[in-house]
Amino acid sequence: MVQKYQSPVRVYKYPFEMVMAAYERRFPTCPMIPVFLGSEVLSDVTSDDGATRVVERSCQLSVDAPRLLKKKNTLSWRDRTLVIQAHNQTYNNRLIVTETCRYSVHPENESWTCFEQSASLDIKSFFGFETTVEKVAMKQYTANIQTGKEVIEFYLKELMSEGVTSIPRWTTSNPQPLTSTTPAPPCSLHLGSTGQSELSGFRENCIRDTGTPEGDKLEAEYLECYLGDLTPIQESCLIQLRSWLQDTHNGKIPKDEHILRFLRARDFHLERAREMLGQSLSWRKQHRVDYILQWWSPPSVLEEYYAGCWHYQDREGRPLYILRLGHLDTKGLLKALGEEALLRHVLWINEEGQKRCEENTKIFTRPITSWTCLVDLEGLNMRHLWRPGVKALLRIIEVVEANYPETLGRLLIVRAPRVFPVLWTLVSPFIHDNTRQKFLVYGGSRDYQGAGPGGLLDYIDNEVIPDFLGGACLCQWSEGGTVPKSLYQSQQQQESPDDRLLTDTIYQSAHCFTGAPHEIMIEILEGSSVITWDFDVLKGDLIFNIYHSKRTPDQPSQPPSEHTPAPQTRPDQPPQHPSPPDQT
């Protein structure tokens, strides 16, 4: 496996010519990069008009392998770009290191300079330890990336201190950029009254109302403002996974914070995160989860007897959800609504939680990607361990774990009764280790109210804690309670098309034997309709054809008229007008 690294776009708020002058000061040696011992110029060729300069260097590094790198710098003053290509010269029969860096003008501000970096490392032969060596070498490589970013900033400040505040651009009459001491516009990063970095015109144009760039590149400043501090490897994994989605995913591309949750759930193992995210996106598309906040609202039974709601936020700005699980009539809710409706409600809560995280990120001007859940278990007893109820709970946990990883920042369980260990024994095997580490359980005593280490006041302000837990908030919400049997529904009513979530989808599944056809008839109700389709095949290859007929099946032919039914599929006879897939 080849280890790859892709950096976000780093923006230097200085003109390209100034950045190039700072870059040249790195050679022949750079004390700020200890592993860089020195460099030797192998060739230096400048075009006749002075617009292009190509420099090849041999660089010596203070590492065991590889010791020598060969760099080729192609500088175009006309296009204001610098492309750096590097590869190792030593040990190239065992490993191959390649690196590409690019400096260019910011697309929306010609006084700023963008920097991108990508690298790959491929171990050809290393005594059976290829994968381990790749990971270690890439980790050492990325450890020096931050230093490399700081070097340019250091030399830029050094130039400014020497009075070099601007450098003229290349022109045919001025082939070589010259230094001057003319005042330059301020290039430092300004902070607004809100404490957030001012966004460039490029970002203002590219960021959606959710704060996610529309383009295929991510700026380092955007990552810091909206996603938090990430290591270079973590940034690279996010960019690679996002790029893979843009290249392969036909549907809606998820937001960056959503992608990041799946990477964190799989410890930034790119392949495992990609598999998990791909399955989740197919699930969301199949069951129309992306639009659940628009097309579904809790039924009146849930509004009256479901004791849970969103309630302000915790001390860290995370949205807070409070659930009085001990006050829920699990059996009554299942009898009145069915398992599908309860699952749908949990998905609705999770989608609402992600929406609130985005809103709080803007309010508190720092990345908030998870929420806190406070669960009150007062009243929990053996009736809550009703087998169908536990089965429904396990299914809900399974769906949430697979599709909403790393959305729970902390789970506070208070007033846990003696029966809680029995419930925990049943459900804990279905909860991921990373999630279990976020659980804090308090017994039936009132110690959770204290301000000591681990008390509720460490995580939630007293003004937010509900009065039934000893707090100061007199909030109004459903107390739960027993669901009247008059609201119970039959199994057929619970599984009606209006109530089902996961049993009715926009897709059809079929088991096809080798060589056996599977035919589907689709009625076209409007003449301007467009048919779209996709397949998710588990095994084997699939060949398909599309036919259309102007006659309704099992009806005699009749001349066309204004009352003729709209065209529809006729799978049981040869088509009159075959339509190839690429023309549908």
Coordinates of C-alpha atoms in Angstrom, one line a residue:
M1 CA 0.0 0.0 0.0
V2 CA 1.3 3.4 -1.0
Q3 CA 1.1 6.1 1.8
K4 CA -0.1 9.4 0.4
Y5 CA -0.3 12.9 1.8
Q6 CA -2.3 15.8 0.5
S7 CA -2.1 19.2 2.2
P8 CA -4.9 21.8 2.4
V9 CA -4.4 25.1 0.6
R10 CA -2.3 27.4 2.8
V11 CA -2.7 31.1 2.1
Y12 CA 0.2 33.5 2.7
K13 CA -1.2 37.0 2.8
Y14 CA 1.8 38.4 0.9
P15 CA 2.3 38.9 -2.9
F16 CA 3.8 36.0 -4.9
E17 CA 7.1 37.9 -5.5
M18 CA 7.7 38.4 -1.8
V19 CA 7.0 34.7 -1.0
M20 CA 9.5 33.7 -3.7
A21 CA 12.1 36.0 -2.2
A22 CA 11.5 34.3 1.2
Y23 CA 11.6 30.9 -0.3
E24 CA 15.1 31.5 -1.9
R25 CA 16.5 32.3 1.6
R26 CA 16.0 28.6 2.6
F27 CA 19.0 27.7 0.5
P28 CA 21.7 26.5 0.6
T29 CA 21.0 25.6 4.3
C30 CA 18.1 26.3 6.6
P31 CA 18.9 26.3 10.4
M32 CA 15.1 26.1 11.1
I33 CA 14.9 22.7 9.5
P34 CA 17.6 20.5 11.3
V35 CA 17.2 17.6 9.0
F36 CA 18.1 19.8 6.0
L37 CA 21.9 19.8 5.9
G38 CA 22.5 21.6 2.7
S39 CA 21.9 21.7 -1.1
E40 CA 23.9 21.8 -4.3
V41 CA 22.7 23.5 -7.5
L42 CA 23.0 21.0 -10.4
S43 CA 21.6 23.3 -13.1
D44 CA 20.1 26.7 -13.3
V45 CA 18.5 27.7 -16.6
T46 CA 16.7 31.0 -17.3
S47 CA 14.7 31.7 -20.5
D48 CA 15.9 34.5 -22.8
D49 CA 13.1 36.8 -21.7
G50 CA 13.6 36.0 -18.0
A51 CA 10.0 34.8 -17.6
T52 CA 11.0 31.2 -16.7
R53 CA 13.7 29.8 -14.5
V54 CA 14.4 26.0 -13.9
V55 CA 16.7 25.1 -11.0
E56 CA 17.7 21.5 -10.1
R57 CA 19.2 20.9 -6.7
S58 CA 20.6 17.9 -4.8
C59 CA 19.6 18.2 -1.2
Q60 CA 21.2 16.3 1.7
L61 CA 19.1 15.2 4.7
S62 CA 20.2 14.1 8.1
V63 CA 18.2 10.9 8.1
D64 CA 19.1 7.3 7.6
A65 CA 17.1 6.8 4.4
P66 CA 16.7 8.4 2.0
R67 CA 19.8 10.7 2.5
L68 CA 19.6 12.5 -0.8
L69 CA 16.7 14.2 -2.6
K70 CA 16.7 15.7 -6.1
K71 CA 14.5 18.8 -6.5
K72 CA 13.4 20.5 -9.7
N73 CA 12.0 24.0 -9.3
T74 CA 10.1 25.5 -12.2
L75 CA 9.5 29.2 -11.6
S76 CA 7.3 31.2 -14.0
W77 CA 7.3 34.9 -13.4
R78 CA 4.8 35.4 -16.2
D79 CA 2.2 33.0 -14.7
R80 CA 3.4 33.7 -11.1
T81 CA 3.7 30.0 -10.2
L82 CA 6.4 27.8 -8.7
V83 CA 6.2 24.1 -9.1
I84 CA 8.6 22.0 -7.0
Q85 CA 9.1 18.3 -7.8
A86 CA 11.3 16.1 -5.6
H87 CA 12.2 12.5 -5.5
N88 CA 14.8 10.4 -3.6
Q89 CA 18.2 9.5 -5.1
T90 CA 19.4 7.0 -2.5
Y91 CA 17.7 3.7 -1.7
N92 CA 15.4 4.1 -4.7
N93 CA 15.5 0.3 -5.3
R94 CA 13.7 -0.2 -2.0
L95 CA 11.5 2.8 -1.6
I96 CA 10.3 5.7 -3.8
V97 CA 9.5 9.1 -2.3
T98 CA 7.9 11.7 -4.5
E99 CA 6.8 15.2 -3.6
T100 CA 5.0 18.0 -5.5
C101 CA 4.6 21.5 -4.1
R102 CA 3.0 24.5 -5.9
Y103 CA 3.0 28.2 -5.1
S104 CA 0.4 30.2 -7.0
V105 CA -1.6 33.4 -6.9
H106 CA -4.8 33.4 -4.8
P107 CA -7.7 33.1 -7.3
E108 CA -9.6 36.0 -5.7
N109 CA -6.8 38.2 -4.2
E110 CA -3.8 38.7 -6.4
S111 CA -1.9 40.1 -3.4
W112 CA -2.0 36.7 -1.6
T113 CA -0.2 33.5 -2.4
C114 CA -1.5 29.9 -2.2
F115 CA 0.6 26.8 -1.3
E116 CA -0.3 23.2 -1.9
Q117 CA 1.7 20.1 -1.2
S118 CA 1.3 16.4 -2.0
A119 CA 3.6 13.4 -1.4
S120 CA 3.6 9.6 -1.7
L121 CA 5.9 6.9 -0.3
D122 CA 6.0 3.4 -1.7
I123 CA 8.1 0.7 0.0
K124 CA 9.2 -1.8 -2.7
S125 CA 11.2 -4.2 -0.5
F126 CA 11.9 -4.0 3.1
F127 CA 12.1 -7.5 4.5
G128 CA 8.4 -8.0 5.0
F129 CA 7.9 -4.8 7.0
E130 CA 6.8 -2.6 4.1
T131 CA 3.5 -1.4 5.6
T132 CA 5.0 -0.5 9.0
V133 CA 7.9 1.3 7.4
E134 CA 5.6 3.3 5.1
K135 CA 3.5 4.5 8.1
V136 CA 6.6 5.4 10.2
A137 CA 8.3 7.2 7.3
M138 CA 5.1 9.2 6.5
K139 CA 4.7 10.1 10.1
Q140 CA 8.2 11.5 10.2
Y141 CA 7.6 13.3 6.9
T142 CA 4.5 15.1 8.2
A143 CA 6.2 16.0 11.4
N144 CA 8.4 18.4 9.5
I145 CA 5.5 19.9 7.5
Q146 CA 4.5 22.5 10.1
T147 CA 8.1 23.6 10.4
G148 CA 8.2 24.1 6.6
K149 CA 5.2 26.4 6.8
E150 CA 6.7 28.5 9.6
V151 CA 10.0 28.9 7.6
I152 CA 8.3 31.0 4.9
E153 CA 6.6 33.2 7.5
F154 CA 10.0 33.7 9.3
Y155 CA 11.8 34.8 6.2
L156 CA 8.9 37.1 5.1
K157 CA 9.2 38.9 8.4
E158 CA 12.9 39.1 8.0
L159 CA 12.5 40.7 4.6
M160 CA 10.1 43.2 6.1
S161 CA 12.5 44.1 8.9
E162 CA 15.2 44.8 6.3
G163 CA 12.9 47.3 4.6
V164 CA 11.9 45.1 1.6
T165 CA 8.1 45.6 1.6
S166 CA 7.3 45.0 -2.0
I167 CA 8.9 43.5 -5.1
P168 CA 7.8 44.6 -8.6
R169 CA 6.2 42.0 -10.9
W170 CA 7.8 40.6 -13.9
T171 CA 7.2 42.5 -17.2
T172 CA 8.9 42.4 -20.6
S173 CA 10.5 45.7 -19.8
N174 CA 11.5 44.6 -16.3
P175 CA 12.5 40.9 -16.8
Q176 CA 13.9 40.4 -13.3
P177 CA 11.9 41.3 -10.2
L178 CA 13.8 43.9 -8.2
T179 CA 13.4 44.7 -4.5
S180 CA 12.3 48.1 -3.3
T181 CA 11.4 49.8 0.0
T182 CA 8.1 51.2 -1.1
P183 CA 5.4 50.8 1.5
A184 CA 3.2 47.8 1.0
P185 CA -0.4 47.2 2.1
P186 CA -0.7 45.5 5.5
C187 CA -0.4 41.7 5.0
S188 CA -1.1 40.6 8.5
L189 CA -4.2 38.6 9.5
H190 CA -6.8 40.9 10.8
L191 CA -9.4 39.9 13.4
G192 CA -12.9 41.2 13.4
S193 CA -15.0 42.1 16.5
T194 CA -16.3 38.5 16.7
G195 CA -12.8 37.1 17.0
Q196 CA -13.1 35.2 13.7
S197 CA -10.6 35.6 10.9
E198 CA -11.8 37.7 8.0
L199 CA -12.7 35.5 5.1
S200 CA -11.4 36.3 1.7
G201 CA -13.7 37.0 -1.3
F202 CA -12.8 33.6 -2.5
R203 CA -14.1 31.9 0.6
E204 CA -17.2 34.1 0.8
N205 CA -18.0 33.0 -2.8
C206 CA -17.2 29.3 -2.2
I207 CA -18.6 28.7 1.2
R208 CA -22.2 27.5 1.4
D209 CA -24.5 28.8 4.1
T210 CA -23.3 25.8 6.1
G211 CA -19.7 27.0 6.0
T212 CA -18.4 24.3 3.6
P213 CA -16.4 25.1 0.5
E214 CA -18.0 24.3 -2.8
G215 CA -14.7 23.8 -4.6
D216 CA -12.5 20.7 -4.5
K217 CA -9.8 22.3 -2.3
L218 CA -9.8 23.1 1.4
E219 CA -8.0 26.1 2.8
A220 CA -6.0 25.6 6.0
E221 CA -7.8 28.6 7.6
Y222 CA -11.2 27.1 6.9
L223 CA -10.2 23.8 8.5
E224 CA -9.0 25.6 11.6
C225 CA -12.1 27.8 11.9
Y226 CA -14.8 25.2 11.2
L227 CA -13.2 21.8 11.9
G228 CA -10.6 22.4 14.6
D229 CA -7.0 21.5 15.0
L230 CA -6.0 18.6 12.8
T231 CA -2.7 16.9 12.3
P232 CA -1.2 17.0 8.8
I233 CA -2.1 13.3 8.4
Q234 CA -5.7 14.0 9.5
E235 CA -6.0 16.9 7.1
S236 CA -4.7 14.7 4.3
C237 CA -7.2 11.9 5.1
L238 CA -10.1 14.4 5.0
I239 CA -9.0 15.9 1.7
Q240 CA -8.4 12.5 0.1
L241 CA -11.7 11.1 1.3
R242 CA -13.5 14.2 0.1
S243 CA -11.8 14.0 -3.3
W244 CA -12.8 10.4 -3.6
L245 CA -16.5 11.3 -2.9
Q246 CA -16.4 14.0 -5.6
D247 CA -15.0 11.6 -8.1
T248 CA -17.2 8.6 -7.4
H249 CA -20.3 9.7 -5.5
N250 CA -23.2 10.7 -7.8
G251 CA -25.5 12.1 -5.0
K252 CA -25.1 14.9 -2.5
I253 CA -21.6 15.3 -1.1
P254 CA -21.8 15.4 2.7
K255 CA -20.4 18.3 4.6
D256 CA -16.7 18.2 5.8
E257 CA -17.6 17.8 9.5
H258 CA -19.8 14.8 8.5
I259 CA -16.9 13.2 6.6
L260 CA -14.5 13.9 9.5
R261 CA -16.8 12.0 12.0
F262 CA -16.4 8.8 10.0
L263 CA -12.6 9.3 9.8
R264 CA -12.5 9.7 13.6
A265 CA -14.7 6.7 14.1
R266 CA -12.1 4.6 12.2
D267 CA -9.1 6.3 13.8
F268 CA -8.3 8.0 10.4
H269 CA -7.8 4.7 8.6
L270 CA -8.7 5.9 5.2
E271 CA -9.9 2.6 3.7
R272 CA -12.1 1.6 6.6
A273 CA -13.6 5.1 6.9
R274 CA -14.3 5.1 3.2
E275 CA -16.1 1.8 3.4
M276 CA -18.2 2.9 6.4
L277 CA -19.1 6.3 4.9
G278 CA -20.0 4.7 1.5
Q279 CA -22.4 2.3 3.2
S280 CA -23.9 5.1 5.2
L281 CA -24.4 7.4 2.2
S282 CA -26.2 4.6 0.3
W283 CA -28.4 4.1 3.4
R284 CA -29.2 7.8 3.6
K285 CA -30.1 8.0 0.0
Q286 CA -32.2 4.8 0.0
H287 CA -34.3 5.9 3.0
R288 CA -34.3 9.7 2.2
V289 CA -32.8 10.6 5.5
D290 CA -31.3 13.8 4.2
Y291 CA -34.7 15.3 4.0
I292 CA -36.3 13.9 7.2
L293 CA -36.3 17.3 8.9
Q294 CA -38.5 18.7 6.0
W295 CA -40.9 15.8 5.4
W296 CA -41.5 14.4 8.9
S297 CA -42.6 15.7 12.3
P298 CA -43.3 13.7 15.5
P299 CA -46.9 12.5 15.8
S300 CA -49.0 13.7 18.6
V301 CA -48.4 10.5 20.7
L302 CA -44.7 11.2 20.7
E303 CA -45.2 14.8 21.5
E304 CA -47.3 13.9 24.5
Y305 CA -45.6 10.8 25.9
Y306 CA -41.9 11.0 24.7
A307 CA -40.0 12.6 27.6
G308 CA -37.1 14.1 25.8
C309 CA -36.2 17.4 24.1
W310 CA -33.3 19.7 23.1
H311 CA -32.4 22.0 25.9
Y312 CA -29.8 24.9 25.4
Q313 CA -26.2 23.7 25.5
D314 CA -23.5 22.6 27.9
R315 CA -20.5 24.6 29.1
E316 CA -18.5 23.8 26.0
G317 CA -21.2 25.0 23.6
R318 CA -22.4 21.6 22.6
P319 CA -26.2 21.2 22.1
L320 CA -27.8 19.5 25.1
Y321 CA -30.4 16.8 24.8
I322 CA -32.2 15.6 27.9
L323 CA -34.1 12.3 28.0
R324 CA -36.1 11.0 31.0
L325 CA -35.8 7.3 30.0
G326 CA -37.3 6.1 33.3
H327 CA -40.5 8.0 32.5
L328 CA -40.9 6.4 29.0
D329 CA -43.6 3.8 28.5
T330 CA -41.6 1.7 26.1
K331 CA -44.3 -0.9 25.6
G332 CA -47.0 1.7 25.2
L333 CA -45.1 3.7 22.6
L334 CA -44.2 0.5 20.6
K335 CA -47.9 -0.6 20.7
A336 CA -49.2 2.8 19.7
L337 CA -46.6 3.7 17.0
G338 CA -44.5 0.7 16.1
E339 CA -40.7 0.2 15.9
E340 CA -40.4 2.1 12.6
A341 CA -41.9 5.3 14.0
L342 CA -39.6 5.2 17.0
L343 CA -36.6 4.7 14.8
R344 CA -37.6 7.5 12.6
H345 CA -38.0 9.8 15.6
V346 CA -34.4 8.9 16.7
L347 CA -33.1 9.7 13.3
W348 CA -35.0 13.0 13.3
I349 CA -33.3 13.8 16.7
N350 CA -29.9 13.0 15.3
E351 CA -30.4 15.2 12.2
E352 CA -31.7 18.0 14.4
G353 CA -28.6 17.6 16.6
Q354 CA -26.2 18.0 13.6
K355 CA -28.1 21.1 12.5
R356 CA -27.8 22.6 16.0
C357 CA -24.0 21.8 16.0
E358 CA -23.7 23.9 12.8
E359 CA -25.6 26.8 14.4
N360 CA -23.6 26.7 17.6
T361 CA -20.3 26.7 15.6
K362 CA -21.4 30.0 14.2
I363 CA -22.6 31.3 17.5
F364 CA -19.6 30.4 19.6
T365 CA -17.1 30.9 16.7
R366 CA -15.3 27.6 17.3
P367 CA -15.9 24.1 15.8
I368 CA -18.7 22.2 17.6
T369 CA -19.3 18.8 15.9
S370 CA -21.0 16.8 18.7
W371 CA -23.6 17.1 21.4
T372 CA -24.2 16.2 25.0
C373 CA -26.9 13.9 26.2
L374 CA -28.2 13.9 29.8
V375 CA -30.3 10.7 30.6
D376 CA -32.4 10.6 33.8
L377 CA -33.0 7.0 34.8
E378 CA -35.3 7.7 37.7
G379 CA -38.2 5.2 37.4
L380 CA -36.3 2.6 35.4
N381 CA -37.5 -0.8 36.4
M382 CA -37.9 -4.3 35.0
R383 CA -40.9 -3.3 32.8
H384 CA -38.4 -1.4 30.7
L385 CA -36.6 -4.7 30.0
W386 CA -39.6 -5.9 27.9
R387 CA -38.1 -8.1 25.2
P388 CA -39.6 -6.3 22.1
G389 CA -38.6 -3.0 23.7
V390 CA -35.0 -4.1 24.2
K391 CA -34.9 -5.5 20.7
A392 CA -36.1 -2.1 19.3
L393 CA -33.4 -0.3 21.4
L394 CA -30.7 -2.6 20.1
R395 CA -31.8 -1.9 16.5
I396 CA -31.8 1.8 17.1
I397 CA -28.2 1.6 18.6
E398 CA -27.1 -0.4 15.6
V399 CA -28.4 2.2 13.1
V400 CA -27.1 5.2 15.0
E401 CA -23.6 3.6 15.5
A402 CA -23.4 2.9 11.8
N403 CA -24.6 6.2 10.5
Y404 CA -24.0 8.9 13.2
P405 CA -20.5 8.1 14.5
E406 CA -18.7 10.6 16.7
T407 CA -21.8 12.8 17.1
L408 CA -22.1 12.1 20.8
G409 CA -19.6 14.2 22.8
R410 CA -20.6 13.1 26.2
L411 CA -23.4 11.0 27.8
L412 CA -24.3 11.8 31.4
I413 CA -26.5 9.2 33.1
V414 CA -28.0 10.3 36.4
R415 CA -30.0 8.5 39.1
A416 CA -29.2 5.1 37.8
P417 CA -31.2 2.4 39.7
R418 CA -30.2 -1.1 40.7
V419 CA -31.7 -2.5 37.5
F420 CA -29.3 -0.4 35.3
P421 CA -26.4 -2.9 35.3
V422 CA -28.8 -5.5 33.7
L423 CA -29.8 -3.1 30.9
W424 CA -26.1 -2.1 30.5
T425 CA -25.1 -5.7 30.1
L426 CA -27.6 -6.1 27.3
V427 CA -26.8 -3.0 25.3
S428 CA -23.1 -2.3 25.9
P429 CA -21.8 -5.0 23.4
F430 CA -23.5 -3.1 20.7
I431 CA -21.9 0.2 21.5
H432 CA -18.5 1.1 20.0
D433 CA -15.5 1.4 22.4
N434 CA -15.0 5.1 21.5
T435 CA -18.6 5.8 22.4
R436 CA -18.5 3.9 25.7
Q437 CA -15.6 6.0 26.8
K438 CA -17.8 9.1 26.7
F439 CA -20.3 7.7 29.3
L440 CA -20.5 9.0 32.8
V441 CA -22.8 7.2 35.2
Y442 CA -24.1 8.5 38.5
G443 CA -25.9 6.4 41.0
G444 CA -29.1 7.1 42.8
S445 CA -27.6 9.5 45.3
R446 CA -27.6 13.3 44.7
D447 CA -23.8 13.5 44.4
Y448 CA -24.2 14.4 40.7
Q449 CA -25.4 17.8 41.7
G450 CA -22.1 18.8 43.3
A451 CA -19.5 21.0 41.8
G452 CA -16.7 18.5 42.6
P453 CA -14.7 16.6 40.0
G454 CA -17.2 14.8 37.7
G455 CA -20.3 16.5 38.9
L456 CA -23.0 17.9 36.6
L457 CA -21.9 21.5 37.2
D458 CA -18.5 20.6 35.6
Y459 CA -20.3 20.1 32.3
I460 CA -23.6 22.1 32.5
D461 CA -24.4 25.5 34.0
N462 CA -26.8 25.4 37.0
E463 CA -29.2 27.8 35.1
V464 CA -29.5 25.0 32.4
I465 CA -30.0 22.0 34.7
P466 CA -33.7 21.2 35.0
D467 CA -35.4 21.6 38.3
F468 CA -36.2 17.9 38.7
L469 CA -32.4 17.4 38.8
G470 CA -31.9 20.1 41.4
G471 CA -31.1 22.9 38.9
A472 CA -32.5 26.3 38.4
C473 CA -34.3 25.8 35.1
L474 CA -38.1 25.7 35.3
C475 CA -38.6 24.3 31.8
Q476 CA -41.8 22.9 30.4
W477 CA -41.8 19.6 28.5
S478 CA -43.5 16.3 28.4
E479 CA -43.3 14.2 31.5
G480 CA -43.8 11.0 29.6
G481 CA -46.1 8.6 31.5
T482 CA -48.3 5.6 30.5
V483 CA -49.7 5.6 27.0
P484 CA -53.4 4.8 27.1
K485 CA -54.4 1.5 25.6
S486 CA -57.0 3.2 23.5
L487 CA -54.1 4.6 21.4
Y488 CA -52.7 1.1 20.7
Q489 CA -52.7 0.1 17.0
S490 CA -52.8 -3.2 15.3
Q491 CA -49.8 -4.6 13.5
Q492 CA -51.3 -3.8 10.2
Q493 CA -51.9 -0.2 11.2
Q494 CA -48.3 0.2 12.4
E495 CA -47.0 -1.1 9.1
S496 CA -49.2 1.1 6.9
P497 CA -47.3 3.0 4.2
D498 CA -47.6 6.2 6.1
D499 CA -45.8 4.8 9.2
R500 CA -43.1 2.7 7.7
L501 CA -39.6 4.1 7.4
L502 CA -37.1 1.4 6.5
T503 CA -39.5 -1.0 4.8
D504 CA -40.6 1.4 2.0
T505 CA -37.8 2.9 0.0
I506 CA -37.3 4.3 -3.5
Y507 CA -35.4 1.2 -4.5
Q508 CA -36.4 -2.4 -5.4
S509 CA -34.3 -5.4 -4.6
A510 CA -34.3 -8.7 -6.5
H511 CA -32.5 -12.1 -6.5
C512 CA -31.6 -13.0 -10.1
F513 CA -30.2 -16.4 -11.1
T514 CA -27.5 -16.6 -13.8
G515 CA -29.1 -15.9 -17.2
A516 CA -32.6 -15.3 -15.7
P517 CA -34.2 -11.9 -16.4
H518 CA -35.9 -9.6 -13.9
E519 CA -38.5 -7.3 -15.5
I520 CA -39.9 -4.2 -14.0
M521 CA -42.8 -2.1 -15.5
I522 CA -42.8 1.6 -14.9
E523 CA -45.8 3.8 -15.7
I524 CA -44.9 7.2 -17.1
L525 CA -47.5 9.7 -16.0
E526 CA -46.0 12.8 -17.8
G527 CA -44.7 13.0 -21.2
S528 CA -41.7 15.2 -20.2
S529 CA -40.6 12.7 -17.5
V530 CA -36.9 11.7 -17.3
I531 CA -36.0 8.2 -16.1
T532 CA -32.9 7.8 -13.9
W533 CA -31.6 4.6 -12.4
D534 CA -28.7 3.1 -10.5
F535 CA -27.8 -0.4 -9.4
D536 CA -26.1 -1.8 -6.3
V537 CA -25.1 -5.3 -7.3
L538 CA -23.8 -7.6 -4.6
K539 CA -22.3 -10.3 -6.9
G540 CA -21.9 -10.9 -10.6
D541 CA -22.3 -8.6 -13.6
L542 CA -25.5 -7.0 -14.8
I543 CA -26.8 -6.4 -18.3
F544 CA -29.9 -4.3 -18.8
N545 CA -32.1 -3.0 -21.6
I546 CA -34.9 -0.4 -21.6
Y547 CA -38.0 -0.6 -23.8
H548 CA -41.0 1.6 -24.1
S549 CA -44.4 1.0 -25.6
K550 CA -47.3 3.3 -26.3
R551 CA -49.8 0.5 -25.6
T552 CA -51.0 -0.5 -22.2
P553 CA -50.1 -4.1 -21.4
D554 CA -52.9 -6.7 -22.1
Q555 CA -55.0 -4.2 -24.1
P556 CA -55.6 -4.3 -27.9
S557 CA -53.9 -1.9 -30.1
Q558 CA -55.7 1.4 -30.7
P559 CA -54.8 4.4 -32.7
P560 CA -53.1 7.2 -30.9
S561 CA -55.4 9.9 -29.6
E562 CA -55.3 12.7 -27.1
H563 CA -56.7 10.3 -24.5
T564 CA -54.0 7.7 -25.1
P565 CA -52.3 6.8 -21.8
A566 CA -48.8 8.0 -21.3
P567 CA -45.9 5.8 -22.5
Q568 CA -45.0 2.9 -20.2
T569 CA -42.7 -0.1 -20.1
R570 CA -43.9 -3.2 -21.9
P571 CA -41.6 -6.0 -20.8
D572 CA -43.6 -9.0 -22.0
Q573 CA -43.3 -8.5 -25.8
P574 CA -40.6 -7.1 -28.3
P575 CA -40.3 -3.4 -28.1
Q576 CA -41.7 -1.1 -30.8
H577 CA -39.2 1.7 -30.1
P578 CA -36.1 0.5 -28.3
S579 CA -34.4 3.3 -26.4
P580 CA -30.7 2.8 -25.6
P581 CA -29.7 3.6 -22.0
D582 CA -27.4 6.5 -23.0
Q583 CA -30.3 8.3 -24.7
T584 CA -32.8 7.9 -21.8

